[in-house]
Short mmCIF file of C-alpha atoms and ligand atoms in Angstrom, two decimals:
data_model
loop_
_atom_site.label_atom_id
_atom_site.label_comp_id
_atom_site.label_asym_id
_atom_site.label_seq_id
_atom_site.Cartn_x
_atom_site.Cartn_y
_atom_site.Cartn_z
CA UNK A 21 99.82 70.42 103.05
CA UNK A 22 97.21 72.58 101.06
CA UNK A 23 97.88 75.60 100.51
CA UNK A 24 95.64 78.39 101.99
CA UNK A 25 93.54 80.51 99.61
CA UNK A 26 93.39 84.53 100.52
CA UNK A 27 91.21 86.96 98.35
CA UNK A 28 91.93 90.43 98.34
CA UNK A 29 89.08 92.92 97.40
CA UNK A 30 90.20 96.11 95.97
CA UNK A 31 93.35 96.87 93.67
CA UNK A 32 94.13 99.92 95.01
CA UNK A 33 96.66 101.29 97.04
CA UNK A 34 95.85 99.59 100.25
CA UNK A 35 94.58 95.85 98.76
CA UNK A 36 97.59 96.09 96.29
CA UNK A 37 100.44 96.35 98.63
CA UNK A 38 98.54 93.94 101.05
CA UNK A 39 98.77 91.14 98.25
CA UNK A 40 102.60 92.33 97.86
CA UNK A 41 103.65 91.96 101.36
CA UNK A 42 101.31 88.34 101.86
CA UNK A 43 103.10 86.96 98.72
CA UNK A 44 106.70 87.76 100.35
CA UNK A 45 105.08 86.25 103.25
CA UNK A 46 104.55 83.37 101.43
CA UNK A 47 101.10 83.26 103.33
CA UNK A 48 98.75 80.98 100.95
CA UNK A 49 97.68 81.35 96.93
CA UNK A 50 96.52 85.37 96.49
CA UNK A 51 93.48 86.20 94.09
CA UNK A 52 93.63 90.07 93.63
CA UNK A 53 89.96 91.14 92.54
CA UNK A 54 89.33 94.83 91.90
CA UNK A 55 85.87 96.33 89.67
CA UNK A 56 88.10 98.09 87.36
CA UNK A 57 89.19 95.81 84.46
CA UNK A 58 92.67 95.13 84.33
CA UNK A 59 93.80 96.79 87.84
CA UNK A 60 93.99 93.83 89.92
CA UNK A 61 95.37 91.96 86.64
CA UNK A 62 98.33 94.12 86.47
CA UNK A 63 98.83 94.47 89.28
CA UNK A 64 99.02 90.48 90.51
CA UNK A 65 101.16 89.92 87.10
CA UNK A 66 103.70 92.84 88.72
CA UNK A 67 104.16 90.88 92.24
CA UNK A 68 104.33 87.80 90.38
CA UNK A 69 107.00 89.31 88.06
CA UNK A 70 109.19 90.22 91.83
CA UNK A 71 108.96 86.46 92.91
CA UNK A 72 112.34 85.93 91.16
CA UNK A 73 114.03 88.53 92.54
CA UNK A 74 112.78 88.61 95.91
CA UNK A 75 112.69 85.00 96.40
CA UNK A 76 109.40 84.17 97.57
CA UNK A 77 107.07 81.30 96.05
CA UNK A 78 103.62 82.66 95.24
CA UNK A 79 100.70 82.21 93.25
CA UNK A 80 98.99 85.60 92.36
CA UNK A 81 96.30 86.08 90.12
CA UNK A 82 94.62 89.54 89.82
CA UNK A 83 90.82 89.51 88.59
CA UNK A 84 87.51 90.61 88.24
CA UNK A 85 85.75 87.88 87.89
CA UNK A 86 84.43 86.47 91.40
CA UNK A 87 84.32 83.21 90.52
CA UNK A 88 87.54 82.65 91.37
CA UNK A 89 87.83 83.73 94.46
CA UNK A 90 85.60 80.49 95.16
CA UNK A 91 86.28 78.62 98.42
CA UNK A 92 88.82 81.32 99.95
CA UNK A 93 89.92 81.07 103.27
CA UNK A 94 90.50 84.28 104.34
CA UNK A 95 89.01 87.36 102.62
CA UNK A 96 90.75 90.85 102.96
CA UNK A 97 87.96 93.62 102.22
CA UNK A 98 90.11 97.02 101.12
CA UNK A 99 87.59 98.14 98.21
CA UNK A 100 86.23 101.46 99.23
CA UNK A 101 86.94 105.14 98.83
CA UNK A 102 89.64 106.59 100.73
CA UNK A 103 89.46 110.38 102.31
CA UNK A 104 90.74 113.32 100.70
CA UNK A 105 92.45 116.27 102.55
CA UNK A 106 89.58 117.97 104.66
CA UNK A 107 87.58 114.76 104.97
CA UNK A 108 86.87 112.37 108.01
CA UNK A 109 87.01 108.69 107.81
CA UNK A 110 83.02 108.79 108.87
CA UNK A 111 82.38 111.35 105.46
CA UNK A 112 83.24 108.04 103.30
CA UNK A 113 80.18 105.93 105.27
CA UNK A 114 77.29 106.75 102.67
CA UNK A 115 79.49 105.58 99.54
CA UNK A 116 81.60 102.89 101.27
CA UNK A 117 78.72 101.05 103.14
CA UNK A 118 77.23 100.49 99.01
CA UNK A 119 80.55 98.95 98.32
CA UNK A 120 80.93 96.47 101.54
CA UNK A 121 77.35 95.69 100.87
CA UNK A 122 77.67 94.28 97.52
CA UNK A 123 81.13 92.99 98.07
CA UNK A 124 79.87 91.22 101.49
CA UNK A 125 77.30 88.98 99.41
CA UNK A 126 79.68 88.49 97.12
CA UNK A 127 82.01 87.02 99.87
CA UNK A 128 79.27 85.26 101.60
CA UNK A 129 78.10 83.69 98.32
CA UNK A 130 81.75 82.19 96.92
CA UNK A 131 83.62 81.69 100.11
CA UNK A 132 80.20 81.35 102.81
CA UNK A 133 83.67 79.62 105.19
CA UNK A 134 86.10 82.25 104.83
CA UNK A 135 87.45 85.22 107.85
CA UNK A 136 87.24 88.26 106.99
CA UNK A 137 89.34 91.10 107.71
CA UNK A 138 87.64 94.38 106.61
CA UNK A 139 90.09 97.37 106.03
CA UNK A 140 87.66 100.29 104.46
CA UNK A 141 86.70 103.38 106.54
CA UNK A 142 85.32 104.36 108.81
CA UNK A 143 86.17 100.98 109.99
CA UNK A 144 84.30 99.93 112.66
CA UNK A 145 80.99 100.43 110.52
CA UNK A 146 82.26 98.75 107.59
CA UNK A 147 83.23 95.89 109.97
CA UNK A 148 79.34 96.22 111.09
CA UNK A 149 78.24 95.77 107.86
CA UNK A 150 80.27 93.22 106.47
CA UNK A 151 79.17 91.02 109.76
CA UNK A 152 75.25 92.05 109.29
CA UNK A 153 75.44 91.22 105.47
CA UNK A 154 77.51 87.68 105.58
CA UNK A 155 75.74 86.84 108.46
CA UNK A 156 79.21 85.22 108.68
CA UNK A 157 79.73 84.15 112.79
CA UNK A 158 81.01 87.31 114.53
CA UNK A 159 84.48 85.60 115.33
CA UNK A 160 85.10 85.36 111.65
CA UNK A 161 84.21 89.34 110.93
CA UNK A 162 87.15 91.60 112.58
CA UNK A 163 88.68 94.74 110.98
CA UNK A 164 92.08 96.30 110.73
CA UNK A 165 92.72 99.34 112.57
CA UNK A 166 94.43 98.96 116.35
CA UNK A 167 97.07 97.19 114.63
CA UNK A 168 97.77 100.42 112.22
CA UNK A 169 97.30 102.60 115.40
CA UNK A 170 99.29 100.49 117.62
CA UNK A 171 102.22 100.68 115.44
CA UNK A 172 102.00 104.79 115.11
CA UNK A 173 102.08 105.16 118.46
CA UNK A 174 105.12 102.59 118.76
CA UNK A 175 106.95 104.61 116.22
CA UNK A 176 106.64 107.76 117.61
CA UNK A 177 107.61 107.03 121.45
CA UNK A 178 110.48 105.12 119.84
CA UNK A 179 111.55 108.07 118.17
CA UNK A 180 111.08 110.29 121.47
CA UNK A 181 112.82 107.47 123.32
CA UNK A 182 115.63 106.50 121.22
CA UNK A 183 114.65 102.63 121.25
CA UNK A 184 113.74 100.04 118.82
CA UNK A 185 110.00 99.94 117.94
CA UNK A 186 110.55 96.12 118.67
CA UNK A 187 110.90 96.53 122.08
CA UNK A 188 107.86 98.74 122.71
CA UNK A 189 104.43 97.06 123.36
CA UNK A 190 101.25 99.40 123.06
CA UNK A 191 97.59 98.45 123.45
CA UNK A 192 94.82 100.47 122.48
CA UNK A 193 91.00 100.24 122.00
CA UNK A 194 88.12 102.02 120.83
CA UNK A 195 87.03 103.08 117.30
CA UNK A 196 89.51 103.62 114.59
CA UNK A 197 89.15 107.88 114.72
CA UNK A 198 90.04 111.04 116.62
CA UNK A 199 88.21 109.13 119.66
CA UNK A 200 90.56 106.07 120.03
CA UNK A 201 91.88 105.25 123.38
CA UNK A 202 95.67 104.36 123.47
CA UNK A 203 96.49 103.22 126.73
CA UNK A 204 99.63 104.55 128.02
CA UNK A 205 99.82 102.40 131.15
CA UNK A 206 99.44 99.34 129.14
CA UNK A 207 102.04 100.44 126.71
CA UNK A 208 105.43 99.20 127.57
CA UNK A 209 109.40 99.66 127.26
CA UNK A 210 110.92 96.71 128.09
CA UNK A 211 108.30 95.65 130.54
CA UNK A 212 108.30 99.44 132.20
CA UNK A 213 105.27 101.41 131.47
CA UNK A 214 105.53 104.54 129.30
CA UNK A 215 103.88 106.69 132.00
CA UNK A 216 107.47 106.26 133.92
CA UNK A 217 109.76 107.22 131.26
CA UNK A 218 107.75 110.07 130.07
CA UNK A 219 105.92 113.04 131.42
CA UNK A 220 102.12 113.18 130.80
CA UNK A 221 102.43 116.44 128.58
CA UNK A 222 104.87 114.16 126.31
CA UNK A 223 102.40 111.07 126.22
CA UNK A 224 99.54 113.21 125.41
CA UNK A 225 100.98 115.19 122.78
CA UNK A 226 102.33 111.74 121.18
CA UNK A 227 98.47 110.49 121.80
CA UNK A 228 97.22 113.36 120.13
CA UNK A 229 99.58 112.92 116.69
CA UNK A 230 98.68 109.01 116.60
CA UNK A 231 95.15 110.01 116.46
CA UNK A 232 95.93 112.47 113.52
CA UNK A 233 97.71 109.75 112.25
CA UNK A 234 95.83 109.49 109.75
CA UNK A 235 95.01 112.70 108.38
CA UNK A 236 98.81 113.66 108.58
CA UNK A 237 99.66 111.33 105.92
CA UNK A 238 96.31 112.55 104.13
CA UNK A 239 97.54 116.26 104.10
CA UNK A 240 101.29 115.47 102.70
CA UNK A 241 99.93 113.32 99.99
CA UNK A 242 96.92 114.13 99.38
CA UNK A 243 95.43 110.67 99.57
CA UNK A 244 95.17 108.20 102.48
CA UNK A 245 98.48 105.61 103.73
CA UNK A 246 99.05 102.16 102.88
CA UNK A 247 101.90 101.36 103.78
CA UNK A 248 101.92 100.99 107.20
CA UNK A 249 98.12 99.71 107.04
CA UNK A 250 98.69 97.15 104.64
CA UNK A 251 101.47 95.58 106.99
CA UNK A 252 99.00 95.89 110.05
CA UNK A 253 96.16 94.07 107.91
CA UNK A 254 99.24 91.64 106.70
CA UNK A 255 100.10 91.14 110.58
CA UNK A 256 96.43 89.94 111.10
CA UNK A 257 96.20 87.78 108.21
CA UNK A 258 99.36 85.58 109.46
CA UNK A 259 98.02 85.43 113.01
CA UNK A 260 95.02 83.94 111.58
CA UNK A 261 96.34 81.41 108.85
CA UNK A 262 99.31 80.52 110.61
CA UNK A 263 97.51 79.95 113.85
CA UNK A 264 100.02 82.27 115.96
CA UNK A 265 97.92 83.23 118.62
CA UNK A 266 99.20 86.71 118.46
CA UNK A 267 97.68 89.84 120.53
CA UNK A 268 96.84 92.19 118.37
CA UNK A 269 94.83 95.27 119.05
CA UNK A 270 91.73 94.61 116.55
CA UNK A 271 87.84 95.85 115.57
CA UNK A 272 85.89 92.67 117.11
CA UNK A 273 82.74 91.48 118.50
CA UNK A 274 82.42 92.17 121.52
CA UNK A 275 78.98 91.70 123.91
CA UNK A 276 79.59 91.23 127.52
CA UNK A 277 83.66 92.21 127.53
CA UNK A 278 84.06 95.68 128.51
CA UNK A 279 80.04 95.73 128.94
CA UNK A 280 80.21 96.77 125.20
CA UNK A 281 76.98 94.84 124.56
CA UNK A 282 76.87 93.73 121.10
CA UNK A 283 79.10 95.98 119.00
CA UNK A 284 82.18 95.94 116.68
CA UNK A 285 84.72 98.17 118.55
CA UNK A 286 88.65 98.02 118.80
CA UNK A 287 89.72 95.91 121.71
CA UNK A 288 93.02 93.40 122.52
CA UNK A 289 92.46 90.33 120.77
CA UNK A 290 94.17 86.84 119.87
CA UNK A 291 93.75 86.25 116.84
CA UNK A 292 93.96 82.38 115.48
CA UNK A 293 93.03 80.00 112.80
CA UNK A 294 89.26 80.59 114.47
CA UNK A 295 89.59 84.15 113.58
CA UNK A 296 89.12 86.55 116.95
CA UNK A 297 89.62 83.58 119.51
CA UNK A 298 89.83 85.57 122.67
CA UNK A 299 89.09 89.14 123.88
CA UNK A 300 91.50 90.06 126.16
CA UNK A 301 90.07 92.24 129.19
CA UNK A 302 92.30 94.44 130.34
CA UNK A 303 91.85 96.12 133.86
CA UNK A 304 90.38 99.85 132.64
CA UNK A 305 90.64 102.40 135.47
CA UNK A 306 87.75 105.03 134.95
CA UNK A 307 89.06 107.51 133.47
CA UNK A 308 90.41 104.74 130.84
CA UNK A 309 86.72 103.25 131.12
CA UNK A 310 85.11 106.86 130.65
CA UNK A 311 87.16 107.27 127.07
CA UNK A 312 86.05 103.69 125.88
CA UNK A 313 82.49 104.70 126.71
CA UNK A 314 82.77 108.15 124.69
CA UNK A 315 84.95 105.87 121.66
CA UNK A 316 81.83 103.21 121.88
CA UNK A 317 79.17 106.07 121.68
CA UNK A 318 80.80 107.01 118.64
CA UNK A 319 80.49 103.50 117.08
CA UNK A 320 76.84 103.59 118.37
CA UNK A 321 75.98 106.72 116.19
CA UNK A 322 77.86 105.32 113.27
CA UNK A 323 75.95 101.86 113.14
CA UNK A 324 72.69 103.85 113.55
CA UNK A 325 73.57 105.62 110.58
CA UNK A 326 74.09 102.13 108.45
CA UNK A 327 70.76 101.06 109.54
CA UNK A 328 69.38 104.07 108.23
CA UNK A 329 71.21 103.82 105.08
CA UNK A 330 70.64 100.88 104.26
CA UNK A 331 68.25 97.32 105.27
CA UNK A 332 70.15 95.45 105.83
CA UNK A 333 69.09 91.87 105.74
CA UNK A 334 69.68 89.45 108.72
N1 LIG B 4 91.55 100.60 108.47
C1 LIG B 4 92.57 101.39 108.24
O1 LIG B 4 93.38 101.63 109.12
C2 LIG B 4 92.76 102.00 106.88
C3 LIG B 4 93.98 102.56 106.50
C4 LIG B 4 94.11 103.06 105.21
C5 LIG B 4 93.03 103.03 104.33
N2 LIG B 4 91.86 102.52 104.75
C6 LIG B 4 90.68 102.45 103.88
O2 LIG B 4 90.87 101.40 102.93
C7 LIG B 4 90.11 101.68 101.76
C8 LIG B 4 90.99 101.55 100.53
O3 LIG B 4 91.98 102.54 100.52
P1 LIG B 4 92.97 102.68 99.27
O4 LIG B 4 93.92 103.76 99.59
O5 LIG B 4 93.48 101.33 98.87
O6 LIG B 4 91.94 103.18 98.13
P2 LIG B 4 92.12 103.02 96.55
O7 LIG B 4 91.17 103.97 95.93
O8 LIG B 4 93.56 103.09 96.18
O9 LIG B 4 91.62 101.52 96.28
C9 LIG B 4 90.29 101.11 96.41
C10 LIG B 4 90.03 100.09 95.28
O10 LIG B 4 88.74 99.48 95.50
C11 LIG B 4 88.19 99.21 94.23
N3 LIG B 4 86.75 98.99 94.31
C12 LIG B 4 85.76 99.90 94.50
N4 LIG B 4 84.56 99.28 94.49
C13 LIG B 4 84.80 97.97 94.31
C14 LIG B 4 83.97 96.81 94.21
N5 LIG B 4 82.63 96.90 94.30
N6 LIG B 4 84.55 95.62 94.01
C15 LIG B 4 85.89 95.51 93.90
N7 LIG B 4 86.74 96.57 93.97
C16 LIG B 4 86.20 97.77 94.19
C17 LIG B 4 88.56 100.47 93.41
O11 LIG B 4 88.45 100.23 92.01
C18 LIG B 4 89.99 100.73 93.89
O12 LIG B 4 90.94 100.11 93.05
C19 LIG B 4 89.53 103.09 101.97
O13 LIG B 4 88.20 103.01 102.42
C20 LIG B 4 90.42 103.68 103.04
O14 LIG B 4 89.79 104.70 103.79
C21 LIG B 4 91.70 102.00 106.00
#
């Protein structure tokens, strides 16, 4: 069988340890491309280098030539600036909407029947962009952030509940920032909802650090994770190539689910080798329905701002 081809844009910190952990994976050929000469080079020869000791087959080629990322099959997007301590995701839009513009022909040009999966911030506009630029069919554009969120939140009500993080379930939705909406009646201990194992001051004070999330890794080191998000954006990637059907909590295309109306926003998805193949509509109550609204608004604002930056074509 053919092997699947997966391009990774962006060297860095995030695109470097999503090639690592999709080579273990043994998830297709990996062509690491990155601006800077000699980054992505290095840093594919390095992960190559680990294939002996860590047992996985692999080809992985760094680059920055993107000619050879010709005829990909899935395209990870991670080139873009990451914050700083004191800045928001949305203070990276002006710079990081030039970057997923020129990268986004690029991707459209050499692999015009690739998915993408778009991991730059602020995330839901990147995602925007990428979809408006490619002109790519919206189930093929998704981005990476419910997964990273869904697993903070796992890991810290595992921690408060003494359990294995495998045998907690969380859904959330919304845009990837302060405003998300994790959804504590659809999260799950072994089938029992979170809302009776913990009191609501509990639940919201875990809400509240999953939504700094972010910006607490940010202050220790003084640039942004990748750890964690580079597994979430791995997660995707092997739903998708491998067909697996999973649920996974991603930024999709959404129109009439959730009324949403023709916007990029996090929402419960199964994701399969036709990218986002379902949106899964989950039962809001209103006060659940009232923070999607104020999470969407936010998207809203941040799209208008693209528009403005940029014209877009298509
Ligand atoms: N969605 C999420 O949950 C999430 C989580 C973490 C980070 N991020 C975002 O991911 C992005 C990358 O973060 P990072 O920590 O890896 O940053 P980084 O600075 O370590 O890496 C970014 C890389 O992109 C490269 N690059 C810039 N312009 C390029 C271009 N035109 N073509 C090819 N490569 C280009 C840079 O040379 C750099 O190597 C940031 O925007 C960050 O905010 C998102």
């Amino acid at each position: 069988m053919a092997k699947d081809k997966i391009t990774i844009v962006g060297a860095g910190n995030v695109g470097a340890t999503t090639a690592h952990i999709a080579a273990t994976r043994q998830l297709g050929d990996i062509v690491l491309l990155d601006i800077v000469e000699g980054l992505a080079e290095g840093k594919a020869l390095d992960i190559a280098e680990a294939t002996p000791l860590q047992l996985f087959d692999c080809n992985i080629t760094g680059t920055t030539d993107w000619q050879k990322t010709a005829d990909s099959n899935l395209v990870i997007v991670t080139s873009g600036l990451p914050r700083k301590p004191g800045m928001s995701r949305d203070d990276l839009l002006a710079k990081n909407v030039q970057i997923v513009k020129i990268v986004s022909e690029k991707i459209a040009k050499y692999s015009p029947d690739s998915i993408m999966i778009v991991v730059c911030n602020p995330l839901d506009a990147m995602v925007y962009t990428a979809a408006k630029v490619t002109g790519f069919a919206k189930n093929k554009v998704m981005g990476m952030a419910g997964a990273l969120d869904s697993a903070r939140f796992s890991y810290f009500l595992a921690t408060e509940l003494g359990v294995s993080t495998k045998d907690i379930k969380c859904l959330l939705m919304g845009s990837h920032g302060d405003d998300m909406v994790p959804l504590p009646r659809f999260t799950t201990v072994a089938d029992k909802s979170i809302t009776e194992l913990l009191d609501e001051t509990k639940i919201s004070e875990l809400i509240e650090r999953t939504r700094k999330g972010g910006i607490e890794i940010v202050n220790l080191l003084g640039y942004s994770a990748y750890y964690a998000p580079a597994a979430g954006t791995v997660l995707m990637a092997e739903s998708i190539l491998k067909d697996k059907k999973q649920l996974i909590c991603c930024c999709a295309y959404c129109d009439s689910e959730y009324n949403v109306g023709g916007h990029f926003v996090g929402v419960p998805t199964v994701l399969g080798r036709n990218g986002v193949e379902k949106i899964v509509e989950l039962d809001l109550n209103d006060s659940e329905k009232a923070e999607f609204e104020k999470s969407l608004d936010h998207v809203k604002q941040l799209t208008t701002k693209v528009d403005g930056l940029n014209k877009l074509k298509r």
